[in-house]
Coordinates of N, CA and C in Angstrom, one line a residue:
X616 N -40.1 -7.8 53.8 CA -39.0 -7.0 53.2 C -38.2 -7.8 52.2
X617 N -38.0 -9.3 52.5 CA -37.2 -9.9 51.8 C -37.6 -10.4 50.3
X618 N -39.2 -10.4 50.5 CA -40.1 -10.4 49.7 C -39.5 -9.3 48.3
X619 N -39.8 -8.5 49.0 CA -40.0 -6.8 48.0 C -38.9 -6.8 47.5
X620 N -37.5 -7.0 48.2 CA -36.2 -7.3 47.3 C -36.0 -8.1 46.1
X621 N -36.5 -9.3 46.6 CA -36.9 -10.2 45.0 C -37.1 -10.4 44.4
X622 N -38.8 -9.4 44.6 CA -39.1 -8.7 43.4 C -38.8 -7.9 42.7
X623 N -37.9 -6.9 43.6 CA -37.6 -5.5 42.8 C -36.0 -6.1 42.6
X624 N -35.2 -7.3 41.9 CA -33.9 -7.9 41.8 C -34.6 -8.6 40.5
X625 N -35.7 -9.5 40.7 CA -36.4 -10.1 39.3 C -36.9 -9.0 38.1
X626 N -37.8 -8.1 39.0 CA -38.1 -6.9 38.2 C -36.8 -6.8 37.1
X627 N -35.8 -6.1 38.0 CA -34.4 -5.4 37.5 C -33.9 -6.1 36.4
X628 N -33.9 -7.7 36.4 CA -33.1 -8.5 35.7 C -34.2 -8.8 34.4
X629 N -35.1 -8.8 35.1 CA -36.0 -8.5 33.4 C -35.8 -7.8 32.8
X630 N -35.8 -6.1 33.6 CA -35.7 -5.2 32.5 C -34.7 -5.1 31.7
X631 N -33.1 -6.0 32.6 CA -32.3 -5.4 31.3 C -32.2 -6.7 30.5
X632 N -32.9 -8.2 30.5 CA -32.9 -9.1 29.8 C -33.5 -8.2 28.1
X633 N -34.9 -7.4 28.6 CA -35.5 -7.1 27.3 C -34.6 -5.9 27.0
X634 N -33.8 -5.5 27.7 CA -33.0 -4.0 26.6 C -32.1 -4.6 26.3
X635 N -31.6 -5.9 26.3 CA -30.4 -6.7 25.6 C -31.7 -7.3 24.4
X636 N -32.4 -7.7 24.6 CA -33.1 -8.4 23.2 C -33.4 -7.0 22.5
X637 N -33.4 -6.0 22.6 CA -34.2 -5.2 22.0 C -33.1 -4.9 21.4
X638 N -31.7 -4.2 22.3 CA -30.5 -4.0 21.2 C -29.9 -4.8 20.2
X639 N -30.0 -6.4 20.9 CA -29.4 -7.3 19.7 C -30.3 -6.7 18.3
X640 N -31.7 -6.7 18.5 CA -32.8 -6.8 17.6 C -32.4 -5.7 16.7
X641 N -32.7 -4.6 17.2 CA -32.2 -2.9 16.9 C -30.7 -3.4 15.8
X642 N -29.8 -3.8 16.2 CA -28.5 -4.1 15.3 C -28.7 -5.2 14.3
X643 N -29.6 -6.4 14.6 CA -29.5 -6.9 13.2 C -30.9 -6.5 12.4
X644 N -31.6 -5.7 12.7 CA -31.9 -5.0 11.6 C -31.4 -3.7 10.9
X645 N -30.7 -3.3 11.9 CA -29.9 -2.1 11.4 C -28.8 -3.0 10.4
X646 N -28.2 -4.0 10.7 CA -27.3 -4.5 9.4 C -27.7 -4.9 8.3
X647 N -29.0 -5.7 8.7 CA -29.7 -6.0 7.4 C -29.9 -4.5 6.5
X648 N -30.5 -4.1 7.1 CA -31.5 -2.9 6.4 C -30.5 -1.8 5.8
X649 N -29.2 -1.5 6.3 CA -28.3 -0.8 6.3 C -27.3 -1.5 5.3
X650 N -26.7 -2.3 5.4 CA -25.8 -3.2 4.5 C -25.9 -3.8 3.5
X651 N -27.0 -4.4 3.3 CA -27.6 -5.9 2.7 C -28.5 -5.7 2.0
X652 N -29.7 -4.7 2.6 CA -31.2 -4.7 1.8 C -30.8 -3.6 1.3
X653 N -32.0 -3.4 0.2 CA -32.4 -2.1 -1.3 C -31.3 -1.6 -0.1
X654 N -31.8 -0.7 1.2 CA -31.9 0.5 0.7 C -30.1 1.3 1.0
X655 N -29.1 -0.1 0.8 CA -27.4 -0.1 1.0 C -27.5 -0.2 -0.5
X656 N -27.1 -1.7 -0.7 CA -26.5 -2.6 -1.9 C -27.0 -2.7 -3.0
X657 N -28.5 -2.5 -2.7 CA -29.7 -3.1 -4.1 C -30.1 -1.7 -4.7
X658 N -30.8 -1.8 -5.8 CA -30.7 -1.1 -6.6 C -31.5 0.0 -5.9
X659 N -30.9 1.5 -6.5 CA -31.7 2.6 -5.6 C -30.7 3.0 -4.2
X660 N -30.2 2.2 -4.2 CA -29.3 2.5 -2.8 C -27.8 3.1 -2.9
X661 N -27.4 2.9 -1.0 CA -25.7 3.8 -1.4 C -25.0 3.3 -2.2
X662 N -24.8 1.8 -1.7 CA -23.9 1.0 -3.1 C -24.5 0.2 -4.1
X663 N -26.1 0.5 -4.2 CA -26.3 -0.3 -5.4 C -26.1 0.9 -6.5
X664 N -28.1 0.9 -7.3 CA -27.7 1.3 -8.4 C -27.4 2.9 -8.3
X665 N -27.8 3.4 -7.0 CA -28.0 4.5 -6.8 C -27.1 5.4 -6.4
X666 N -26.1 4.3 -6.5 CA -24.2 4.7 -5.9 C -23.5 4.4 -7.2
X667 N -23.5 3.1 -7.4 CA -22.2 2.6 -8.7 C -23.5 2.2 -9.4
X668 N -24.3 2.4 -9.7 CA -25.0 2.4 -11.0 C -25.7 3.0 -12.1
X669 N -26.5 2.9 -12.7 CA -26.9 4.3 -13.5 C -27.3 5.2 -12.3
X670 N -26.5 6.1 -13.0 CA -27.0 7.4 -12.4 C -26.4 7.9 -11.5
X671 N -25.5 7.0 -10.3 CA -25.1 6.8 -9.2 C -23.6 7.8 -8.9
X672 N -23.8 8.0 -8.2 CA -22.2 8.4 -7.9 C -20.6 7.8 -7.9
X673 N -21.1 6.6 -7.8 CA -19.7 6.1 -8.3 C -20.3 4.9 -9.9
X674 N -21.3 5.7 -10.5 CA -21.9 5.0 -11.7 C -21.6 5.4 -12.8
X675 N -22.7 5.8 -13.7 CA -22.4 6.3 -15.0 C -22.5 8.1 -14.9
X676 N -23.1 8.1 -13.3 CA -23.6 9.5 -13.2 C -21.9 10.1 -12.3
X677 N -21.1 9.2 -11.9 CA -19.6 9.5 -11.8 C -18.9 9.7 -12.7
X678 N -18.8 8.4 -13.4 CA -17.5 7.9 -14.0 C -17.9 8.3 -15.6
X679 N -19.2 7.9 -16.2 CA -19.3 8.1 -17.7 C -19.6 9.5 -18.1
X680 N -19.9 9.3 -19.3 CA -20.3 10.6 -19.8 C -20.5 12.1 -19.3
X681 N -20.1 13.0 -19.1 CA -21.1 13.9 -18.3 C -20.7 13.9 -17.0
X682 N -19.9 12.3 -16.3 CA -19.7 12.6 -15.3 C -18.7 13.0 -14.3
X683 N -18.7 13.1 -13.0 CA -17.6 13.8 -12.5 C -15.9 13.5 -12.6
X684 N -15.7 12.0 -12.7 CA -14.7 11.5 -13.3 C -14.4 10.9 -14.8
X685 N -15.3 11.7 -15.6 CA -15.4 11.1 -17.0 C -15.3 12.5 -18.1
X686 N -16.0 12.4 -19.0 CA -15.5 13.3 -19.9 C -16.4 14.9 -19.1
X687 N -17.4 14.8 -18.5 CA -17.6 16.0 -17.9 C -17.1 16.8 -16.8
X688 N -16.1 15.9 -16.2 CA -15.3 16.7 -15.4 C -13.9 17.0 -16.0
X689 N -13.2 16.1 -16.5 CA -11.9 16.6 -17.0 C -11.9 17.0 -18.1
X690 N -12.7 16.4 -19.2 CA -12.3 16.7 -20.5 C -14.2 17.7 -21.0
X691 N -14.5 18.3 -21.7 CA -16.0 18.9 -22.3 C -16.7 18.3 -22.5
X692 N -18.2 18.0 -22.3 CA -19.4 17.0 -22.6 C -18.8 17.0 -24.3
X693 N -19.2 15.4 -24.2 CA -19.4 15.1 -25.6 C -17.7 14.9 -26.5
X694 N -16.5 15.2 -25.1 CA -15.4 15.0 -26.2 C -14.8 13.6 -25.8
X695 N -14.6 12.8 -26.5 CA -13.9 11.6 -25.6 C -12.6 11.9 -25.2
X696 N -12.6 10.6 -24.4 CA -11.3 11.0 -23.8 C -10.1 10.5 -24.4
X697 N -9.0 11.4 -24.9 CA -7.6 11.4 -25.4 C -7.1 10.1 -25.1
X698 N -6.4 9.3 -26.2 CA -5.9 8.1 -26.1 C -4.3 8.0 -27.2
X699 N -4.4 8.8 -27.7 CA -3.4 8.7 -28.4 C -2.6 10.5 -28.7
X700 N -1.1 9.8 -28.4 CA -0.4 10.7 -27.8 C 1.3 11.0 -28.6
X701 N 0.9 12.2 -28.4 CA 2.3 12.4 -29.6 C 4.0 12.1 -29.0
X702 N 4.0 12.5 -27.7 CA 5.0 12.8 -27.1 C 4.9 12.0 -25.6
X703 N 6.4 11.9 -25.6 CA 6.4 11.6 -23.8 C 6.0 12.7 -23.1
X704 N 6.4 14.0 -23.2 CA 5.4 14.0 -22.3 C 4.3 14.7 -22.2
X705 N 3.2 14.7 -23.2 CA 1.9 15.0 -23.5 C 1.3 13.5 -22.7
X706 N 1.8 12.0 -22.7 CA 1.6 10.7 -22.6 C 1.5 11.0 -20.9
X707 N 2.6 11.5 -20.0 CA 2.5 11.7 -19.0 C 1.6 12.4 -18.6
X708 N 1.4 13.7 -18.7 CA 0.6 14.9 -18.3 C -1.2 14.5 -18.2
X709 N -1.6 13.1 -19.3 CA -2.2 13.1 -19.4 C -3.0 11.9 -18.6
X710 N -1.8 10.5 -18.8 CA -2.0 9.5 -18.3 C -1.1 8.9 -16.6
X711 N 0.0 9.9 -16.8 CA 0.6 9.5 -15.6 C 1.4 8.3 -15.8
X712 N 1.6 8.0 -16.7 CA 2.4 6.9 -17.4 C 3.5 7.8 -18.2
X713 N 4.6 7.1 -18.6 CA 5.6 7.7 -19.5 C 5.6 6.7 -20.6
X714 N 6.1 6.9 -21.6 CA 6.0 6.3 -22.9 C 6.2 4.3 -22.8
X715 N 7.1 4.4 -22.0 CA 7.7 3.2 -21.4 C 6.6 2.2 -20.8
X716 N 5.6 3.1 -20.2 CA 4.5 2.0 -19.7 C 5.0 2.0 -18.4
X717 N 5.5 3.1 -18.0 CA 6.0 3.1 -16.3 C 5.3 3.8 -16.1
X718 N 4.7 3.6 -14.8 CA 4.1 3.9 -13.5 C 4.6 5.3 -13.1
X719 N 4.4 6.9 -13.0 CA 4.8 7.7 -12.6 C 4.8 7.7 -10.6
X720 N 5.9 7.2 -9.9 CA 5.2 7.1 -8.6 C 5.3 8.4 -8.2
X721 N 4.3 8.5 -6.9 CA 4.6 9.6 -6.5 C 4.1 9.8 -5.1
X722 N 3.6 10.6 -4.3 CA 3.6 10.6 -2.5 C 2.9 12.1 -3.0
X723 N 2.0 12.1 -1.4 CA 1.0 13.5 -1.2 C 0.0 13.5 -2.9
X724 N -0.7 14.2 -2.6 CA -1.7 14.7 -3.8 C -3.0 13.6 -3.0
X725 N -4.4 14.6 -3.5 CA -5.7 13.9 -3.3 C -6.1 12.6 -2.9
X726 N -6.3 12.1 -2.2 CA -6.5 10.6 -1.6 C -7.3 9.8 -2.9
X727 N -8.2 10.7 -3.7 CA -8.8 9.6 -5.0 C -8.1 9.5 -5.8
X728 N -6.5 10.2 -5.8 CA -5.4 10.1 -6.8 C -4.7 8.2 -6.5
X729 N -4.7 7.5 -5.1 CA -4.2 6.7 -4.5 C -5.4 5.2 -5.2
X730 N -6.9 5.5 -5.3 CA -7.7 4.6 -6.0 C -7.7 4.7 -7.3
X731 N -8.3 5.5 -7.9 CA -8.4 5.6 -9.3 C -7.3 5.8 -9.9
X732 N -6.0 6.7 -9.7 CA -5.4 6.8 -10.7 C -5.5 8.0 -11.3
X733 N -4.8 8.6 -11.9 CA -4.8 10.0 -12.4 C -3.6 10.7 -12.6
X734 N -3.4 12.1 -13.1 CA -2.5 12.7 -13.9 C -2.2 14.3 -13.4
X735 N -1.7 14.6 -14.1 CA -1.7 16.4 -14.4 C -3.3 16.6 -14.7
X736 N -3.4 16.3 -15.8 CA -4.7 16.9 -16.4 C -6.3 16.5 -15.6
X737 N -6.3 15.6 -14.6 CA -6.8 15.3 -13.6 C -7.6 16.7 -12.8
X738 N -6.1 17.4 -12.5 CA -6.5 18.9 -11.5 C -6.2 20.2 -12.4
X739 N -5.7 20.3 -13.5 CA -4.9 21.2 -14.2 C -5.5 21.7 -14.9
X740 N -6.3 20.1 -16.0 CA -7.5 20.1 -17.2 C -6.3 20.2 -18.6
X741 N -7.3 19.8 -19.6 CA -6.9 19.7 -20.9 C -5.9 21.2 -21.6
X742 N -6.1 22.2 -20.7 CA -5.4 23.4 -21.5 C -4.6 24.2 -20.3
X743 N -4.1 23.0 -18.8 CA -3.2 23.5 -18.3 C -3.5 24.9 -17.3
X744 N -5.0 25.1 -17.3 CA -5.2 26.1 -17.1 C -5.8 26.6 -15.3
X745 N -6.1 24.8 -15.1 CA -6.6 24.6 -13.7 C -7.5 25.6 -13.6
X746 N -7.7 26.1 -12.8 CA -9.0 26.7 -11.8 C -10.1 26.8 -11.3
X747 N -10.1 25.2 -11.1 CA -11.8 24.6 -10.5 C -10.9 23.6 -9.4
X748 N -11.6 24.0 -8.6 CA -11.0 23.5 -6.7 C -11.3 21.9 -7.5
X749 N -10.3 21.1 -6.7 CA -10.1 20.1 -6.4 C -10.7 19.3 -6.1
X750 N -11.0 18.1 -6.5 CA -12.4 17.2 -5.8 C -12.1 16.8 -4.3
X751 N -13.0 16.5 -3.7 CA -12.7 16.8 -2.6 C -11.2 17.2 -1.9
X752 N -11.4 18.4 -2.2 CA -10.1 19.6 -1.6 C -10.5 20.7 -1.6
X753 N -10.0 22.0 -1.2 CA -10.3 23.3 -1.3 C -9.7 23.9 -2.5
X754 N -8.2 23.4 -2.3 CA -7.2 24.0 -3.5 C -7.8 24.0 -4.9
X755 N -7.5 25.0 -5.3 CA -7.9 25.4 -6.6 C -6.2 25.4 -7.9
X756 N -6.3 24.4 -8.2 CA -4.7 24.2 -9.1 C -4.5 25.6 -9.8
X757 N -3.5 25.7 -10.0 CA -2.4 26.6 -10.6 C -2.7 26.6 -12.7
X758 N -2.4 27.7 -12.8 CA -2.2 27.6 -14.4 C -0.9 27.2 -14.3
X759 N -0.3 26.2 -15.4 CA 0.9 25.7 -15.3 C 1.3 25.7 -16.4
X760 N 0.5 26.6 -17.0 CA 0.9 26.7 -19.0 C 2.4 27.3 -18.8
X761 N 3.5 27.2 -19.7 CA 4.7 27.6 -19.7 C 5.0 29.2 -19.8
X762 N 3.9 29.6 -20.4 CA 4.0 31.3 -20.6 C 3.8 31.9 -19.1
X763 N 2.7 31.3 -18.2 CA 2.2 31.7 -17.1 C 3.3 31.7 -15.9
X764 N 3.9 30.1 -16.1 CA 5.0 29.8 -15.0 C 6.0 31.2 -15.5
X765 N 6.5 31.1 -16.6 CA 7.7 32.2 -16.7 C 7.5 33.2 -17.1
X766 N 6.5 33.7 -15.9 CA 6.4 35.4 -16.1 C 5.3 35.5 -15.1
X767 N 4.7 37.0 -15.0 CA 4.5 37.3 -13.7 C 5.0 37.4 -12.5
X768 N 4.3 37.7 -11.3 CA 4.9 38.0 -9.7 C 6.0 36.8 -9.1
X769 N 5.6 35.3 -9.8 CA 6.6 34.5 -9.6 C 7.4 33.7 -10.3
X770 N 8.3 34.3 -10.8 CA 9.0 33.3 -12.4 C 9.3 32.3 -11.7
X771 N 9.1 31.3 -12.2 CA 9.8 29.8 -12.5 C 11.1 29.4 -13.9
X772 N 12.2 28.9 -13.4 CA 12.8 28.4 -14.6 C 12.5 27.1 -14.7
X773 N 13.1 26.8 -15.8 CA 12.7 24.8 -15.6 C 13.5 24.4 -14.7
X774 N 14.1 24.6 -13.7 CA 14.7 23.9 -12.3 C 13.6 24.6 -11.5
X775 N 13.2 25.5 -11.8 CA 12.1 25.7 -10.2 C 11.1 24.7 -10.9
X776 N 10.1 24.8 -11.9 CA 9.3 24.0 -12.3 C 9.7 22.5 -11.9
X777 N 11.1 22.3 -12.3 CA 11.1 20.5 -12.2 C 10.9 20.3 -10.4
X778 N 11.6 21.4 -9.5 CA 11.6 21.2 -8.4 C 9.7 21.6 -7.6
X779 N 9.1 22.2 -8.4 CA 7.7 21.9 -8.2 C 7.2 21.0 -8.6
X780 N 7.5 20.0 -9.3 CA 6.6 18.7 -9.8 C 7.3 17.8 -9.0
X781 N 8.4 18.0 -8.5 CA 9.1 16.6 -8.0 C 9.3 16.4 -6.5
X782 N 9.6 17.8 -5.7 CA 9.4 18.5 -4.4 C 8.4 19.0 -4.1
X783 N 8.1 20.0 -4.9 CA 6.7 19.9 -4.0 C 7.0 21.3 -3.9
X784 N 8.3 22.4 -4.6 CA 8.4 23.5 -3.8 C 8.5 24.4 -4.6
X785 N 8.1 26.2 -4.3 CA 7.8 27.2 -5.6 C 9.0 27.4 -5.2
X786 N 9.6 28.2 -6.3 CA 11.4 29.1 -6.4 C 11.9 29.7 -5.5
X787 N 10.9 30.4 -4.6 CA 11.6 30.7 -3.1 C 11.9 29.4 -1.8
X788 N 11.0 28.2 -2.4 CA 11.5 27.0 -1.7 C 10.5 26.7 -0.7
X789 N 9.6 27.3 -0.9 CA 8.4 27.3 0.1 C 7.8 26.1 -0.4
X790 N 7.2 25.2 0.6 CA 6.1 23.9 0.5 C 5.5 24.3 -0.4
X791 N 5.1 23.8 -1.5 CA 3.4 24.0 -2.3 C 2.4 23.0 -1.0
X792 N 1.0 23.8 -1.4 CA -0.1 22.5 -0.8 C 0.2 21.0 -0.8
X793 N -0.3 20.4 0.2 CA 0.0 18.7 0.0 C -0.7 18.2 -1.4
X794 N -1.9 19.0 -1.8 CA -2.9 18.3 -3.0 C -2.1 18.6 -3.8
X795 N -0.6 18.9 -4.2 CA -0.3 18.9 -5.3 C 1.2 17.7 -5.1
X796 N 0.7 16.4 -6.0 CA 1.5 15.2 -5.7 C 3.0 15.7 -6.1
X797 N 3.7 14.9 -5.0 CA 4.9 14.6 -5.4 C 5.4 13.7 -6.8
X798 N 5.6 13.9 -7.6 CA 5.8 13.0 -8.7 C 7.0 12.8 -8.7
X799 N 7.6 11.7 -8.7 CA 8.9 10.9 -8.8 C 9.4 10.7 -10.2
X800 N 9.6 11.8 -10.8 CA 9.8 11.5 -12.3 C 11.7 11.7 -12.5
X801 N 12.3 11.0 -13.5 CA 13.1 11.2 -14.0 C 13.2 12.5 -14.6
X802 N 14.7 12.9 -14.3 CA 14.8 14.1 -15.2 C 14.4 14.0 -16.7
X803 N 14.8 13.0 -17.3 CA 14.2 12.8 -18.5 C 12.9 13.1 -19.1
X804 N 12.1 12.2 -17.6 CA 10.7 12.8 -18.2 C 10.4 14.2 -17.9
X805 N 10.9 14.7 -16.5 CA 10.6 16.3 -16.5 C 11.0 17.0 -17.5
X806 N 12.2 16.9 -18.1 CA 12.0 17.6 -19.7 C 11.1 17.6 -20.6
X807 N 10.9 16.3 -21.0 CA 9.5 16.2 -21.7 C 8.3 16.6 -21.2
X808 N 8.2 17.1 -19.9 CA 6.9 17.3 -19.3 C 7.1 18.6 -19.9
X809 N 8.1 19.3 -19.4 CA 8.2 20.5 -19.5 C 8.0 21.2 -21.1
X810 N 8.9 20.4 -21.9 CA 8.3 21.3 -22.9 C 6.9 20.9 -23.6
X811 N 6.3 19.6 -23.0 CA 4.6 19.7 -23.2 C 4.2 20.9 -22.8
X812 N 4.8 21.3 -21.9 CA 3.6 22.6 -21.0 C 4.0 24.0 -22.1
X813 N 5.3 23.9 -22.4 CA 5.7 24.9 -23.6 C 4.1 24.7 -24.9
X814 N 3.3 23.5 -25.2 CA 2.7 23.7 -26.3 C 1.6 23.9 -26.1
X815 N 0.8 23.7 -24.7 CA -0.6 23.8 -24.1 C -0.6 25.4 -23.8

């Protein structure tokens, strides 16, 4: 009997000697193969070229031409993108900067607003007119052209408008969505925002 114990205690300790080699094994090929080789980092892969590189999603098939953060999502195939700017705040609306070269800060709005950087025209588009849901979000932006805000089922004056871009709240005082950032702008620049939105 003492026998059969020994064996079936050796048995035991082998088997889980080889399911510990087999898991270490199982993980560093899962790191390699996953992390390191083609089919992660190297070209053809999530973060090689097949991610940030041609073609890729965070590549030329994102960012350039045509792509989702480039002139084919914000601005029309084939138009470049606006660099020169008449007004403070056409400068803002566009770049999220104010004439000064300050930083518009701001809290809440899209998590890819916190990496990359972005503006009004980001969710809104070139003619203020928004209505294409949000990159990853559901919300679908608002027309924020000046005729639209002041008039129809909910007027805004430029104190509800400045307290929508700055609060976060429509005229009755209700939350807007979180995807629409708080922007920390000076009253200064909300004027100039505002009568940008008077010419779009």
């Amino acid at each position: 009997m003492e026998k059969v114990e020994k064996y079936f205690f050796a048995l035991v300790g082998l088997i889980i000697v080889i399911l510990l080699v087999v898991v270490i094994s199982m993980m560093s090929n899962q790191q390699s193969n996953y992390a390191y080789m083609p089919g992660y980092n190297q070209p053809g892969g999530m973060m090689g070229q097949g991610y940030y590189g041609e073609g890729g999603m965070m590549g030329s098939g994102y960012y350039s031409q045509n792509g989702m953060m480039d002139s084919g999502y914000v601005y029309p195939y084939g138009v470049d993108m606006k660099t020169n700017f008449t007004s403070n705040g056409e400068t803002i609306y566009y770049t999220g900067y104010n004439v000064s070269g300050q930083k518009i800060a701001f809290t809440y709005g899209p998590n890819w607003l916190y990496v990359h950087g972005g503006s009004c025209v980001n969710c809104h588009g070139v003619d203020g007119k928004g209505g294409v849901p949000v990159m990853m979000a559901y919300t679908v932006p608002a027309d924020i052209t000046y005729s639209t805000l002041t008039s129809g089922d909910e007027v805004f004056t430029d104190e509800n408008i400045k307290a929508a871009i700055r609060d976060g709240v429509d005229p009755a005082g209700k939350q807007l969505d979180l995807v629409m950032p708080r922007w920390q702008m000076s009253d200064a620049d909300l004027n100039d925002i505002i009568e940008y939105l008077k010419e779009i």
